[in-house]
Amino acid sequence: MDMPKASEQDKERFRRVVPDRPEVVVKPMFGNLGAFINGNMFAGLFGSTIGVKLSDADRAILESSERTVPFGPAERPMGGYTGLPEVWNEEGDGDDTRARAWAEKALAYIATLPPKQPKEPKARAPRSGTPRAAAK
């Protein structure tokens, strides 16, 4: 699976697009970035593509009116996320306004979900008492 890394320029653009609010957390994810509220991701960066998670109605509007792209690896795009049009990356700063508007919609939608609960650590299998090096 091809996992493109975001350039510093891509990361800077992502930070400009993501709403600057105290409750929003941006953190690294596999060489890229994710933006979270209450532990739930509402926007992500995969290479140079920004993806947003929208309500069904907003996703239908965006996907029917713009040249969106799948978000995530081509072999396994992330369900529920829509990649913002690649052409917006090429058209300049004016398109950050459109990207910001969709990131705001994603934030508003995901903020309505319950906070994500931390996963319980998996129980470790008990050790057999015989060290591996001693076993033959």
CSV table of C-alpha atoms in Angstrom, one decimal:
chain,number,residue,atom,x,y,z
A,1,MET,CA,0.0,0.0,0.0
A,2,ASP,CA,1.4,3.3,-1.1
A,3,MET,CA,1.6,5.8,1.8
A,4,PRO,CA,2.5,9.3,0.5
A,5,LYS,CA,4.1,11.7,3.0
A,6,ALA,CA,2.9,15.2,3.2
A,7,SER,CA,5.5,17.9,2.4
A,8,GLU,CA,6.0,20.8,4.8
A,9,GLN,CA,4.1,23.0,2.4
A,10,ASP,CA,1.2,20.6,2.4
A,11,LYS,CA,1.2,20.5,6.2
A,12,GLU,CA,1.3,24.3,6.4
A,13,ARG,CA,-1.7,24.5,4.0
A,14,PHE,CA,-3.6,22.0,6.1
A,15,ARG,CA,-3.0,24.0,9.3
A,16,ARG,CA,-4.3,27.1,7.5
A,17,VAL,CA,-7.4,25.3,6.3
A,18,VAL,CA,-8.3,23.7,9.7
A,19,PRO,CA,-10.3,25.9,12.0
A,20,ASP,CA,-8.1,27.5,14.6
A,21,ARG,CA,-10.0,26.8,17.8
A,22,PRO,CA,-8.8,25.7,21.3
A,23,GLU,CA,-10.9,22.4,21.1
A,24,VAL,CA,-9.3,21.4,17.8
A,25,VAL,CA,-6.2,19.1,18.0
A,26,VAL,CA,-3.9,18.6,15.0
A,27,LYS,CA,-1.6,15.7,15.3
A,28,PRO,CA,0.7,13.6,13.2
A,29,MET,CA,-0.6,10.4,11.6
A,30,PHE,CA,1.7,8.1,9.5
A,31,GLY,CA,3.7,11.0,8.2
A,32,ASN,CA,0.6,13.1,7.5
A,33,LEU,CA,-1.8,15.0,9.8
A,34,GLY,CA,-5.2,14.6,11.3
A,35,ALA,CA,-7.5,17.2,12.9
A,36,PHE,CA,-9.7,16.1,15.8
A,37,ILE,CA,-12.4,17.3,18.0
A,38,ASN,CA,-13.4,15.3,21.1
A,39,GLY,CA,-11.1,12.5,19.9
A,40,ASN,CA,-12.9,12.2,16.5
A,41,MET,CA,-11.2,13.1,13.3
A,42,PHE,CA,-13.0,15.6,11.1
A,43,ALA,CA,-10.2,16.3,8.6
A,44,GLY,CA,-7.0,14.7,7.5
A,45,LEU,CA,-4.1,15.1,5.2
A,46,PHE,CA,-2.9,12.3,2.9
A,47,GLY,CA,0.0,13.4,0.8
A,48,SER,CA,-1.3,16.7,-0.6
A,49,THR,CA,-4.9,15.8,-0.4
A,50,ILE,CA,-7.1,17.2,2.4
A,51,GLY,CA,-10.1,15.0,3.3
A,52,VAL,CA,-13.1,15.9,5.3
A,53,LYS,CA,-15.8,13.9,7.0
A,54,LEU,CA,-19.2,15.5,6.3
A,55,SER,CA,-22.9,14.8,6.9
A,56,ASP,CA,-24.5,12.7,4.1
A,57,ALA,CA,-26.3,15.8,2.8
A,58,ASP,CA,-23.1,18.0,2.8
A,59,ARG,CA,-21.0,15.2,1.2
A,60,ALA,CA,-23.6,14.8,-1.6
A,61,ILE,CA,-23.5,18.5,-2.3
A,62,LEU,CA,-19.7,18.6,-2.4
A,63,GLU,CA,-19.3,15.5,-4.4
A,64,SER,CA,-22.0,16.6,-7.0
A,65,SER,CA,-20.6,20.1,-7.5
A,66,GLU,CA,-16.8,19.7,-7.4
A,67,ARG,CA,-14.2,17.3,-8.7
A,68,THR,CA,-13.6,15.5,-5.4
A,69,VAL,CA,-11.2,12.6,-5.1
A,70,PRO,CA,-11.1,9.5,-2.8
A,71,PHE,CA,-9.3,10.1,0.5
A,72,GLY,CA,-6.6,7.7,1.6
A,73,PRO,CA,-4.8,4.9,-0.2
A,74,ALA,CA,-6.2,4.1,-3.6
A,75,GLU,CA,-6.5,0.4,-2.6
A,76,ARG,CA,-8.5,1.3,0.5
A,77,PRO,CA,-9.9,4.8,0.7
A,78,MET,CA,-11.2,6.0,4.1
A,79,GLY,CA,-15.0,5.5,4.2
A,80,GLY,CA,-17.0,8.6,5.0
A,81,TYR,CA,-14.2,11.0,4.0
A,82,THR,CA,-14.2,13.1,0.8
A,83,GLY,CA,-10.9,14.4,-0.7
A,84,LEU,CA,-11.1,18.0,-1.6
A,85,PRO,CA,-10.5,18.7,-5.3
A,86,GLU,CA,-6.8,18.5,-6.2
A,87,VAL,CA,-7.3,21.5,-8.6
A,88,TRP,CA,-7.8,23.6,-5.5
A,89,ASN,CA,-4.1,23.0,-4.6
A,90,GLU,CA,-3.1,24.3,-8.0
A,91,GLU,CA,-5.3,27.4,-8.2
A,92,GLY,CA,-3.8,29.3,-5.3
A,93,ASP,CA,-4.8,30.9,-2.0
A,94,GLY,CA,-8.3,31.8,-3.1
A,95,ASP,CA,-9.2,28.1,-2.9
A,96,ASP,CA,-8.1,27.9,0.7
A,97,THR,CA,-11.3,29.8,1.4
A,98,ARG,CA,-13.4,27.0,-0.1
A,99,ALA,CA,-11.4,24.4,1.7
A,100,ARG,CA,-11.8,26.3,5.0
A,101,ALA,CA,-15.6,26.4,4.5
A,102,TRP,CA,-15.7,22.6,4.0
A,103,ALA,CA,-13.4,22.0,7.0
A,104,GLU,CA,-15.8,24.2,9.1
A,105,LYS,CA,-18.7,22.1,8.0
A,106,ALA,CA,-16.8,18.9,8.9
A,107,LEU,CA,-15.9,20.3,12.3
A,108,ALA,CA,-19.5,21.3,13.0
A,109,TYR,CA,-20.8,17.8,12.0
A,110,ILE,CA,-18.2,15.8,13.9
A,111,ALA,CA,-18.6,18.0,17.0
A,112,THR,CA,-22.2,16.7,17.3
A,113,LEU,CA,-20.9,13.1,17.8
A,114,PRO,CA,-20.2,11.7,21.3
A,115,PRO,CA,-16.6,12.0,22.4
A,116,LYS,CA,-14.4,9.1,21.4
A,117,GLN,CA,-13.7,6.8,24.3
A,118,PRO,CA,-10.1,5.5,24.7
A,119,LYS,CA,-9.6,1.9,23.7
A,120,GLU,CA,-9.0,-0.6,26.5
A,121,PRO,CA,-5.5,-2.1,26.3
A,122,LYS,CA,-5.6,-5.6,25.0
A,123,ALA,CA,-4.9,-8.3,27.6
A,124,ARG,CA,-1.5,-9.8,27.1
A,125,ALA,CA,-1.2,-13.6,26.9
A,126,PRO,CA,0.4,-15.1,30.0
A,127,ARG,CA,4.0,-16.1,29.6
A,128,SER,CA,4.8,-19.8,29.9
A,129,GLY,CA,7.7,-19.4,32.3
A,130,THR,CA,10.2,-21.0,29.9
A,131,PRO,CA,12.5,-18.4,28.3
A,132,ARG,CA,12.7,-18.7,24.5
A,133,ALA,CA,16.5,-18.9,24.5
A,134,ALA,CA,16.3,-22.0,26.8
A,135,ALA,CA,13.6,-23.8,24.8
A,136,LYS,CA,14.9,-26.3,22.2
